[in-house]
């Protein structure tokens, strides 16, 4: 089997030992769930239930407002007790439906199998995916049905499933591929059918040889699907790097994967597509890795959407020692949380609890012009120069240096011996550039 990779990147410690060999466990049934109407990139949903309504598992409770949006469904059966803004992991308050579970798990009559994949049309598959509320489950939460509708001038001929899981600590995708390889392959077949393409790749890093073997066996004999081994390197799972590794095609600056003829999805997304077709169940739960030195018993749990971080961590023996930081996702691209009373959403791949010592940030010193950030950048940018422009409030110059192409992987900051705030300052420039563009468009 070929081992594929890309130029640049880095090698942070994997830190996956605590959970990589732990089977997925179903989390305890939550007594109350808080389900945000904004769990995806795009327009938020409108709640379509009211206080006092009885709801069932899989019932639609939020209607999508635009094309770049997806509906939201109840993860429990019970009674709606509130419809109000609540904080979520994105850092702001969004409209949420709060449901008190009756602990009966009564499934909605809306949830029915969608039939034989071979008898479904491409449009059928797209509609099933849209109505199931499926989004990118690697953390980006981009609506999947939108990816399946590229502009007519973009000739997509390949689908790639991202099984790299290059973020340190996280093992949810690894366990999914070990325990549900058939769903991963079935989901890829459905995605290929929706796009009308004949070629599909499943890329998995070489530090997961057992997953490569399982998925390879599941895909054996299926025409057009190739399982490929990816060199263990961060950020191997980033879209542009994954596309280059598998196809040797490059996504142009400012372009999308469709410009290279490719659509990329996460293996978790593919498994969700498989469940939506096979059982009719929309996306109401996901695998979450709960790990880090600040957790007593790290686990991989199947968690219902809307369950609080606090409840999930309690099922892992609770917090341990002095806590320095709690992150939704991995340490490189995850989002630091300020409270445990926020709900798990469709994009919550992990809950990482770092000790005070692990979370301590080193003091930055002056740049020594070593060039390590340039050598490491997987996009071939010059992070040190873009960062200098940002820190000097010269965002137009940062834009000229292609700041908007930065994928915010954090590789530059990780390798910087002076511990400069490279990715943080580039993020600031990107936000400023976007704000200026939006302001200019509104005139």
Short mmCIF file of C-alpha atoms in Angstrom, two decimals:
data_model
loop_
_atom_site.label_atom_id
_atom_site.label_comp_id
_atom_site.label_asym_id
_atom_site.label_seq_id
_atom_site.Cartn_x
_atom_site.Cartn_y
_atom_site.Cartn_z
CA UNK A 1 0.00 0.00 0.00
CA UNK A 2 1.28 3.46 -0.88
CA UNK A 3 2.18 5.97 1.88
CA UNK A 4 1.24 9.48 0.80
CA UNK A 5 1.97 12.92 2.20
CA UNK A 6 2.46 16.64 1.51
CA UNK A 7 5.22 19.24 1.87
CA UNK A 8 5.71 20.95 5.24
CA UNK A 9 3.87 20.10 8.43
CA UNK A 10 5.14 19.10 11.83
CA UNK A 11 5.09 16.30 14.39
CA UNK A 12 3.42 17.23 17.67
CA UNK A 13 3.26 14.44 20.29
CA UNK A 14 0.36 12.11 19.46
CA UNK A 15 -0.86 11.81 23.06
CA UNK A 16 -3.47 9.25 21.96
CA UNK A 17 -2.40 6.33 24.20
CA UNK A 18 -5.00 7.05 26.88
CA UNK A 19 -7.97 6.27 24.62
CA UNK A 20 -6.84 4.68 21.34
CA UNK A 21 -7.44 1.17 22.65
CA UNK A 22 -10.69 1.93 24.46
CA UNK A 23 -13.87 0.75 22.75
CA UNK A 24 -16.73 3.20 22.22
CA UNK A 25 -19.18 3.23 25.14
CA UNK A 26 -22.69 4.66 25.02
CA UNK A 27 -22.94 7.61 27.39
CA UNK A 28 -25.66 7.64 30.03
CA UNK A 29 -29.02 9.01 28.98
CA UNK A 30 -29.05 12.76 29.79
CA UNK A 31 -31.92 14.04 31.93
CA UNK A 32 -31.92 17.37 30.10
CA UNK A 33 -30.47 18.34 26.72
CA UNK A 34 -29.78 21.84 25.43
CA UNK A 35 -29.87 21.69 21.64
CA UNK A 36 -28.52 24.77 19.81
CA UNK A 37 -30.21 25.86 16.60
CA UNK A 38 -26.76 26.90 15.34
CA UNK A 39 -24.50 23.86 15.12
CA UNK A 40 -23.25 24.44 11.60
CA UNK A 41 -21.63 27.00 9.35
CA UNK A 42 -24.37 29.08 7.74
CA UNK A 43 -27.77 30.39 8.75
CA UNK A 44 -29.15 29.25 12.12
CA UNK A 45 -32.38 27.24 12.29
CA UNK A 46 -35.76 28.51 13.40
CA UNK A 47 -37.17 26.53 16.34
CA UNK A 48 -40.42 24.82 15.32
CA UNK A 49 -41.43 23.60 18.79
CA UNK A 50 -42.78 25.49 21.78
CA UNK A 51 -42.59 25.17 25.54
CA UNK A 52 -44.77 22.27 26.64
CA UNK A 53 -44.54 20.33 23.39
CA UNK A 54 -43.83 16.60 23.61
CA UNK A 55 -41.06 15.47 21.25
CA UNK A 56 -39.57 12.14 20.24
CA UNK A 57 -36.10 10.92 19.28
CA UNK A 58 -35.23 12.01 15.74
CA UNK A 59 -38.08 14.51 15.47
CA UNK A 60 -37.23 17.74 13.68
CA UNK A 61 -37.21 20.67 16.14
CA UNK A 62 -35.37 23.29 14.07
CA UNK A 63 -36.06 24.20 10.42
CA UNK A 64 -33.20 25.31 8.17
CA UNK A 65 -33.57 28.91 7.00
CA UNK A 66 -31.37 28.86 3.90
CA UNK A 67 -29.44 26.64 1.50
CA UNK A 68 -26.31 26.80 3.67
CA UNK A 69 -28.08 25.47 6.73
CA UNK A 70 -29.39 22.15 8.04
CA UNK A 71 -32.31 21.12 10.24
CA UNK A 72 -31.85 20.13 13.88
CA UNK A 73 -33.50 17.12 15.55
CA UNK A 74 -34.25 16.03 19.09
CA UNK A 75 -31.81 13.54 20.60
CA UNK A 76 -34.24 12.43 23.34
CA UNK A 77 -37.96 11.94 23.87
CA UNK A 78 -39.58 14.20 26.43
CA UNK A 79 -40.99 17.68 26.97
CA UNK A 80 -39.72 21.04 25.74
CA UNK A 81 -39.13 23.17 28.84
CA UNK A 82 -37.47 26.22 27.29
CA UNK A 83 -36.75 27.88 23.96
CA UNK A 84 -34.24 30.59 24.67
CA UNK A 85 -30.67 31.75 24.01
CA UNK A 86 -27.99 29.67 25.75
CA UNK A 87 -24.21 29.65 25.51
CA UNK A 88 -22.61 27.07 23.25
CA UNK A 89 -19.08 26.03 22.38
CA UNK A 90 -18.75 28.73 19.70
CA UNK A 91 -18.47 31.25 22.53
CA UNK A 92 -21.77 33.09 22.19
CA UNK A 93 -25.41 32.69 23.06
CA UNK A 94 -27.61 31.17 20.33
CA UNK A 95 -31.26 30.08 20.29
CA UNK A 96 -31.60 26.66 21.94
CA UNK A 97 -34.37 24.16 22.56
CA UNK A 98 -34.17 22.70 26.06
CA UNK A 99 -35.79 19.28 26.46
CA UNK A 100 -36.41 17.35 29.66
CA UNK A 101 -36.02 13.66 28.81
CA UNK A 102 -38.71 11.15 29.81
CA UNK A 103 -35.95 8.49 29.66
CA UNK A 104 -38.15 6.40 27.34
CA UNK A 105 -36.24 7.04 24.10
CA UNK A 106 -39.42 6.86 22.04
CA UNK A 107 -38.44 7.14 18.40
CA UNK A 108 -40.34 9.49 16.07
CA UNK A 109 -42.50 7.99 13.32
CA UNK A 110 -40.49 10.22 10.95
CA UNK A 111 -37.52 7.87 11.43
CA UNK A 112 -37.77 5.10 8.84
CA UNK A 113 -35.17 3.34 6.63
CA UNK A 114 -34.70 5.04 3.27
CA UNK A 115 -34.36 1.90 1.16
CA UNK A 116 -31.72 0.19 -0.93
CA UNK A 117 -28.90 2.56 -1.93
CA UNK A 118 -28.78 1.03 -5.39
CA UNK A 119 -32.40 2.10 -5.96
CA UNK A 120 -31.98 5.66 -4.69
CA UNK A 121 -31.22 8.45 -7.15
CA UNK A 122 -28.47 11.02 -6.60
CA UNK A 123 -31.11 13.59 -5.67
CA UNK A 124 -32.67 11.13 -3.21
CA UNK A 125 -29.32 10.72 -1.44
CA UNK A 126 -28.74 14.48 -1.29
CA UNK A 127 -32.20 15.08 0.16
CA UNK A 128 -31.75 12.34 2.77
CA UNK A 129 -28.43 13.88 3.84
CA UNK A 130 -29.93 17.38 4.02
CA UNK A 131 -33.02 16.33 5.97
CA UNK A 132 -30.87 14.29 8.37
CA UNK A 133 -29.03 17.49 9.33
CA UNK A 134 -25.63 16.06 8.46
CA UNK A 135 -22.60 18.36 8.65
CA UNK A 136 -18.84 17.92 8.55
CA UNK A 137 -18.07 15.98 11.72
CA UNK A 138 -14.34 16.64 11.75
CA UNK A 139 -15.19 19.88 13.52
CA UNK A 140 -15.82 22.26 10.62
CA UNK A 141 -19.61 21.57 10.62
CA UNK A 142 -20.08 22.69 7.00
CA UNK A 143 -23.44 21.37 5.70
CA UNK A 144 -22.70 18.18 3.76
CA UNK A 145 -25.48 18.63 1.18
CA UNK A 146 -23.89 21.93 0.12
CA UNK A 147 -20.60 20.13 -0.62
CA UNK A 148 -22.60 17.75 -2.79
CA UNK A 149 -23.87 20.61 -4.95
CA UNK A 150 -20.73 22.13 -6.54
CA UNK A 151 -21.19 24.90 -9.12
CA UNK A 152 -21.92 23.54 -12.63
CA UNK A 153 -18.54 24.75 -13.93
CA UNK A 154 -16.66 22.65 -11.35
CA UNK A 155 -16.07 19.12 -12.60
CA UNK A 156 -15.80 16.96 -9.49
CA UNK A 157 -14.56 13.43 -10.17
CA UNK A 158 -13.26 12.28 -6.78
CA UNK A 159 -14.46 11.98 -3.18
CA UNK A 160 -11.92 11.69 -0.37
CA UNK A 161 -12.77 10.55 3.16
CA UNK A 162 -10.56 12.01 5.84
CA UNK A 163 -9.56 9.30 8.31
CA UNK A 164 -6.27 10.95 9.22
CA UNK A 165 -7.35 12.26 12.64
CA UNK A 166 -4.04 14.10 12.88
CA UNK A 167 -5.08 16.22 15.88
CA UNK A 168 -3.23 15.03 19.00
CA UNK A 169 -5.26 13.35 21.77
CA UNK A 170 -8.37 12.61 19.62
CA UNK A 171 -9.28 8.98 18.87
CA UNK A 172 -13.00 9.15 18.02
CA UNK A 173 -12.45 8.64 14.27
CA UNK A 174 -9.90 5.88 14.95
CA UNK A 175 -12.41 3.94 17.04
CA UNK A 176 -15.19 4.58 14.50
CA UNK A 177 -13.09 3.06 11.71
CA UNK A 178 -12.22 0.04 13.90
CA UNK A 179 -15.76 -0.63 15.10
CA UNK A 180 -17.91 0.55 12.16
CA UNK A 181 -15.78 0.17 9.01
CA UNK A 182 -18.76 -1.00 6.94
CA UNK A 183 -20.65 2.23 7.68
CA UNK A 184 -17.63 4.28 6.62
CA UNK A 185 -17.42 2.47 3.28
CA UNK A 186 -21.21 2.52 2.75
CA UNK A 187 -21.24 6.26 3.43
CA UNK A 188 -18.49 6.82 0.87
CA UNK A 189 -20.47 4.86 -1.72
CA UNK A 190 -23.51 7.07 -1.01
CA UNK A 191 -21.46 10.27 -1.31
CA UNK A 192 -19.95 9.06 -4.59
CA UNK A 193 -23.44 8.28 -5.89
CA UNK A 194 -24.72 11.73 -4.89
CA UNK A 195 -21.93 13.36 -6.89
CA UNK A 196 -21.94 10.87 -9.75
CA UNK A 197 -18.23 10.10 -9.40
CA UNK A 198 -16.40 6.80 -9.83
CA UNK A 199 -13.32 7.36 -7.64
CA UNK A 200 -13.17 7.46 -3.85
CA UNK A 201 -10.24 7.45 -1.41
CA UNK A 202 -10.19 6.75 2.31
CA UNK A 203 -7.00 8.27 3.75
CA UNK A 204 -5.77 7.00 7.12
CA UNK A 205 -2.52 7.90 8.92
CA UNK A 206 0.07 5.16 9.40
CA UNK A 207 -0.17 5.42 13.21
CA UNK A 208 -3.51 3.58 12.90
CA UNK A 209 -2.48 0.33 11.15
CA UNK A 210 -5.40 -1.56 12.70
CA UNK A 211 -7.89 0.94 11.23
CA UNK A 212 -6.21 0.74 7.82
CA UNK A 213 -6.58 -3.06 7.92
CA UNK A 214 -10.25 -2.96 9.00
CA UNK A 215 -11.34 -0.37 6.45
CA UNK A 216 -9.28 -2.05 3.72
CA UNK A 217 -11.12 -5.33 4.38
CA UNK A 218 -14.50 -3.55 4.37
CA UNK A 219 -13.73 -1.89 1.02
CA UNK A 220 -12.14 -4.97 -0.56
CA UNK A 221 -13.62 -5.74 -3.96
CA UNK A 222 -15.65 -2.51 -4.21
CA UNK A 223 -14.87 -0.89 -7.53
CA UNK A 224 -13.48 2.64 -7.42
CA UNK A 225 -12.65 2.79 -3.70
CA UNK A 226 -9.01 2.89 -2.61
CA UNK A 227 -7.77 2.88 0.98
CA UNK A 228 -4.50 4.80 1.22
CA UNK A 229 -1.97 5.12 4.03
CA UNK A 230 -0.97 8.67 4.92
CA UNK A 231 2.31 9.60 6.56
CA UNK A 232 1.74 10.49 10.20
CA UNK A 233 2.23 14.22 10.15
CA UNK A 234 0.22 17.28 11.19
CA UNK A 235 -1.96 18.67 9.52
CA UNK A 236 -2.37 15.61 7.28
CA UNK A 237 -6.16 15.83 7.59
CA UNK A 238 -6.46 19.41 6.31
CA UNK A 239 -8.43 19.49 3.07
CA UNK A 240 -5.78 20.93 0.77
CA UNK A 241 -3.05 18.68 2.18
CA UNK A 242 -5.24 15.59 1.96
CA UNK A 243 -6.19 16.37 -1.65
CA UNK A 244 -2.55 16.79 -2.64
CA UNK A 245 -1.49 13.63 -0.82
CA UNK A 246 -4.14 11.49 -2.52
CA UNK A 247 -4.34 13.04 -6.01
CA UNK A 248 -1.27 15.32 -6.38
CA UNK A 249 -3.70 18.09 -7.33
CA UNK A 250 -3.38 21.56 -5.78
CA UNK A 251 -6.29 23.74 -4.70
CA UNK A 252 -5.53 27.25 -6.02
CA UNK A 253 -5.13 30.23 -3.69
CA UNK A 254 -8.58 31.39 -2.63
CA UNK A 255 -10.12 28.32 -4.24
CA UNK A 256 -12.19 25.40 -2.98
CA UNK A 257 -11.59 21.64 -3.20
CA UNK A 258 -14.06 21.55 -6.10
CA UNK A 259 -11.55 23.67 -8.06
CA UNK A 260 -9.30 20.60 -7.90
CA UNK A 261 -12.18 18.29 -8.82
CA UNK A 262 -12.51 16.89 -5.31
CA UNK A 263 -15.00 16.84 -2.43
CA UNK A 264 -13.63 15.95 1.02
CA UNK A 265 -15.64 14.58 3.91
CA UNK A 266 -14.77 13.16 7.31
CA UNK A 267 -15.15 9.43 8.03
CA UNK A 268 -17.63 10.35 10.77
CA UNK A 269 -19.73 12.22 8.25
CA UNK A 270 -19.75 9.16 6.00
CA UNK A 271 -20.89 6.95 8.88
CA UNK A 272 -23.69 9.43 9.68
CA UNK A 273 -24.79 9.29 6.04
CA UNK A 274 -24.87 5.48 6.26
CA UNK A 275 -27.07 5.57 9.37
CA UNK A 276 -29.41 8.13 7.81
CA UNK A 277 -29.98 5.84 4.82
CA UNK A 278 -30.01 2.48 6.61
CA UNK A 279 -32.15 3.43 9.62
CA UNK A 280 -33.53 6.88 8.80
CA UNK A 281 -32.06 8.28 12.02
CA UNK A 282 -30.85 11.86 11.62
CA UNK A 283 -27.66 13.16 13.22
CA UNK A 284 -28.55 13.20 16.94
CA UNK A 285 -25.41 11.72 18.53
CA UNK A 286 -21.71 11.42 17.90
CA UNK A 287 -18.52 9.81 19.23
CA UNK A 288 -16.56 12.10 21.54
CA UNK A 289 -13.07 11.51 22.95
CA UNK A 290 -12.83 12.76 26.55
CA UNK A 291 -9.19 12.88 27.53
CA UNK A 292 -6.26 14.83 28.96
CA UNK A 293 -4.36 14.89 32.24
CA UNK A 294 -7.29 16.64 33.91
CA UNK A 295 -9.73 13.72 33.48
CA UNK A 296 -9.75 10.73 35.83
CA UNK A 297 -10.85 8.05 33.33
CA UNK A 298 -10.46 9.07 29.66
CA UNK A 299 -13.00 7.45 27.32
CA UNK A 300 -14.55 7.38 23.87
CA UNK A 301 -18.26 7.95 24.43
CA UNK A 302 -21.25 7.97 22.09
CA UNK A 303 -22.88 11.19 23.30
CA UNK A 304 -26.33 12.56 22.53
CA UNK A 305 -26.31 16.06 21.06
CA UNK A 306 -27.21 18.55 23.76
CA UNK A 307 -25.58 16.69 26.68
CA UNK A 308 -23.52 19.07 28.82
CA UNK A 309 -19.73 18.83 28.96
CA UNK A 310 -20.05 18.60 32.74
CA UNK A 311 -22.27 15.50 32.54
CA UNK A 312 -19.98 13.86 30.00
CA UNK A 313 -16.86 14.51 32.08
CA UNK A 314 -18.61 13.21 35.23
CA UNK A 315 -19.09 9.88 33.40
CA UNK A 316 -15.32 9.79 32.99
CA UNK A 317 -14.69 9.99 36.74
CA UNK A 318 -14.76 13.78 36.84
CA UNK A 319 -11.96 16.31 36.84
CA UNK A 320 -8.54 15.58 38.31
CA UNK A 321 -6.13 18.04 39.94
CA UNK A 322 -5.74 21.70 39.02
CA UNK A 323 -7.36 22.35 35.64
CA UNK A 324 -5.65 24.75 33.29
CA UNK A 325 -7.80 24.62 30.18
CA UNK A 326 -10.83 22.83 28.71
CA UNK A 327 -10.94 22.58 24.92
CA UNK A 328 -13.73 21.52 22.56
CA UNK A 329 -11.77 19.52 19.96
CA UNK A 330 -8.01 19.01 19.85
CA UNK A 331 -5.16 21.17 21.14
CA UNK A 332 -4.13 22.52 17.72
CA UNK A 333 -7.45 23.75 16.30
CA UNK A 334 -9.94 23.32 19.12
CA UNK A 335 -11.78 26.10 20.96
CA UNK A 336 -11.06 26.85 24.61
CA UNK A 337 -14.18 26.81 26.77
CA UNK A 338 -14.99 29.02 29.72
CA UNK A 339 -17.67 26.79 31.23
CA UNK A 340 -18.58 23.12 31.56
CA UNK A 341 -22.26 23.96 31.23
CA UNK A 342 -22.30 24.00 27.46
CA UNK A 343 -23.75 21.27 25.26
CA UNK A 344 -22.00 18.77 22.98
CA UNK A 345 -22.90 19.57 19.38
CA UNK A 346 -22.47 17.87 16.00
CA UNK A 347 -18.90 19.17 15.71
CA UNK A 348 -17.70 18.10 19.18
CA UNK A 349 -15.07 15.51 18.30
CA UNK A 350 -13.35 15.74 21.66
CA UNK A 351 -13.33 17.29 25.11
CA UNK A 352 -9.73 17.86 26.13
CA UNK A 353 -8.96 18.78 29.73
CA UNK A 354 -5.41 20.03 30.26
CA UNK A 355 -3.70 20.40 33.61
CA UNK A 356 -2.49 23.78 34.79
CA UNK A 357 1.08 22.85 33.88
CA UNK A 358 0.15 21.63 30.36
CA UNK A 359 -1.90 24.73 29.64
CA UNK A 360 0.74 27.25 30.74
CA UNK A 361 1.78 29.44 27.80
CA UNK A 362 5.48 30.26 27.50
CA UNK A 363 6.55 33.91 27.36
CA UNK A 364 7.30 34.95 23.76
CA UNK A 365 10.70 36.40 22.90
CA UNK A 366 11.98 38.22 19.84
CA UNK A 367 11.98 36.46 16.48
CA UNK A 368 15.40 35.00 15.71
CA UNK A 369 14.69 34.73 11.96
CA UNK A 370 15.29 30.98 11.94
CA UNK A 371 12.67 30.39 9.24
CA UNK A 372 11.19 27.29 10.88
CA UNK A 373 7.65 28.64 10.53
CA UNK A 374 8.18 29.15 6.78
CA UNK A 375 9.66 25.69 6.37
CA UNK A 376 6.76 24.11 8.28
CA UNK A 377 3.80 25.99 6.80
CA UNK A 378 1.80 23.47 4.74
CA UNK A 379 0.39 26.28 2.58
CA UNK A 380 3.82 27.72 1.71
CA UNK A 381 3.10 31.04 3.41
CA UNK A 382 5.51 33.24 5.38
CA UNK A 383 3.84 33.26 8.80
CA UNK A 384 6.49 35.46 10.44
CA UNK A 385 5.92 38.27 7.93
CA UNK A 386 2.12 38.04 8.02
CA UNK A 387 2.22 38.03 11.81
CA UNK A 388 4.48 41.12 11.85
CA UNK A 389 1.97 42.97 9.64
CA UNK A 390 -0.90 41.93 11.88
CA UNK A 391 0.84 43.02 15.07
CA UNK A 392 1.58 46.39 13.41
CA UNK A 393 -2.11 46.71 12.45
CA UNK A 394 -1.15 46.58 8.74
CA UNK A 395 -3.86 44.18 7.64
CA UNK A 396 -3.84 45.24 3.99
CA UNK A 397 -0.20 44.16 3.81
CA UNK A 398 -1.09 40.91 5.53
CA UNK A 399 -3.76 40.35 2.87
CA UNK A 400 -1.17 40.95 0.15
CA UNK A 401 0.91 38.19 1.75
CA UNK A 402 -2.07 35.81 1.31
CA UNK A 403 -3.11 35.76 4.95
CA UNK A 404 -6.54 34.51 3.89
CA UNK A 405 -4.98 31.27 2.64
CA UNK A 406 -3.87 30.38 6.19
CA UNK A 407 -5.75 27.31 7.43
CA UNK A 408 -4.97 28.20 11.07
CA UNK A 409 -3.46 24.77 11.73
CA UNK A 410 -1.04 26.24 14.28
CA UNK A 411 2.03 24.41 12.94
CA UNK A 412 3.99 27.70 12.79
CA UNK A 413 3.33 28.53 16.43
CA UNK A 414 4.14 24.97 17.49
CA UNK A 415 7.63 24.96 15.93
CA UNK A 416 8.56 28.58 16.75
CA UNK A 417 11.50 28.50 19.20
CA UNK A 418 10.72 32.08 20.28
CA UNK A 419 7.09 31.10 20.97
CA UNK A 420 5.77 34.02 18.95
CA UNK A 421 1.94 34.29 18.75
CA UNK A 422 2.02 33.58 15.02
CA UNK A 423 -1.30 31.85 14.33
CA UNK A 424 -3.15 34.02 16.85
CA UNK A 425 -2.01 37.23 15.17
CA UNK A 426 -2.76 35.85 11.70
CA UNK A 427 -6.28 35.00 12.88
CA UNK A 428 -6.70 38.64 13.91
CA UNK A 429 -5.69 39.81 10.45
CA UNK A 430 -8.06 37.36 8.78
CA UNK A 431 -10.97 38.66 10.87
CA UNK A 432 -10.04 42.26 10.04
CA UNK A 433 -9.77 41.49 6.33
CA UNK A 434 -13.16 39.72 6.31
CA UNK A 435 -14.76 42.62 8.21
CA UNK A 436 -13.37 45.13 5.70
CA UNK A 437 -14.58 43.05 2.75
CA UNK A 438 -18.05 42.78 4.28
CA UNK A 439 -18.15 46.52 4.92
CA UNK A 440 -17.08 47.24 1.34
CA UNK A 441 -19.79 44.91 -0.05
CA UNK A 442 -22.49 46.63 2.01
CA UNK A 443 -21.77 50.05 0.48
#
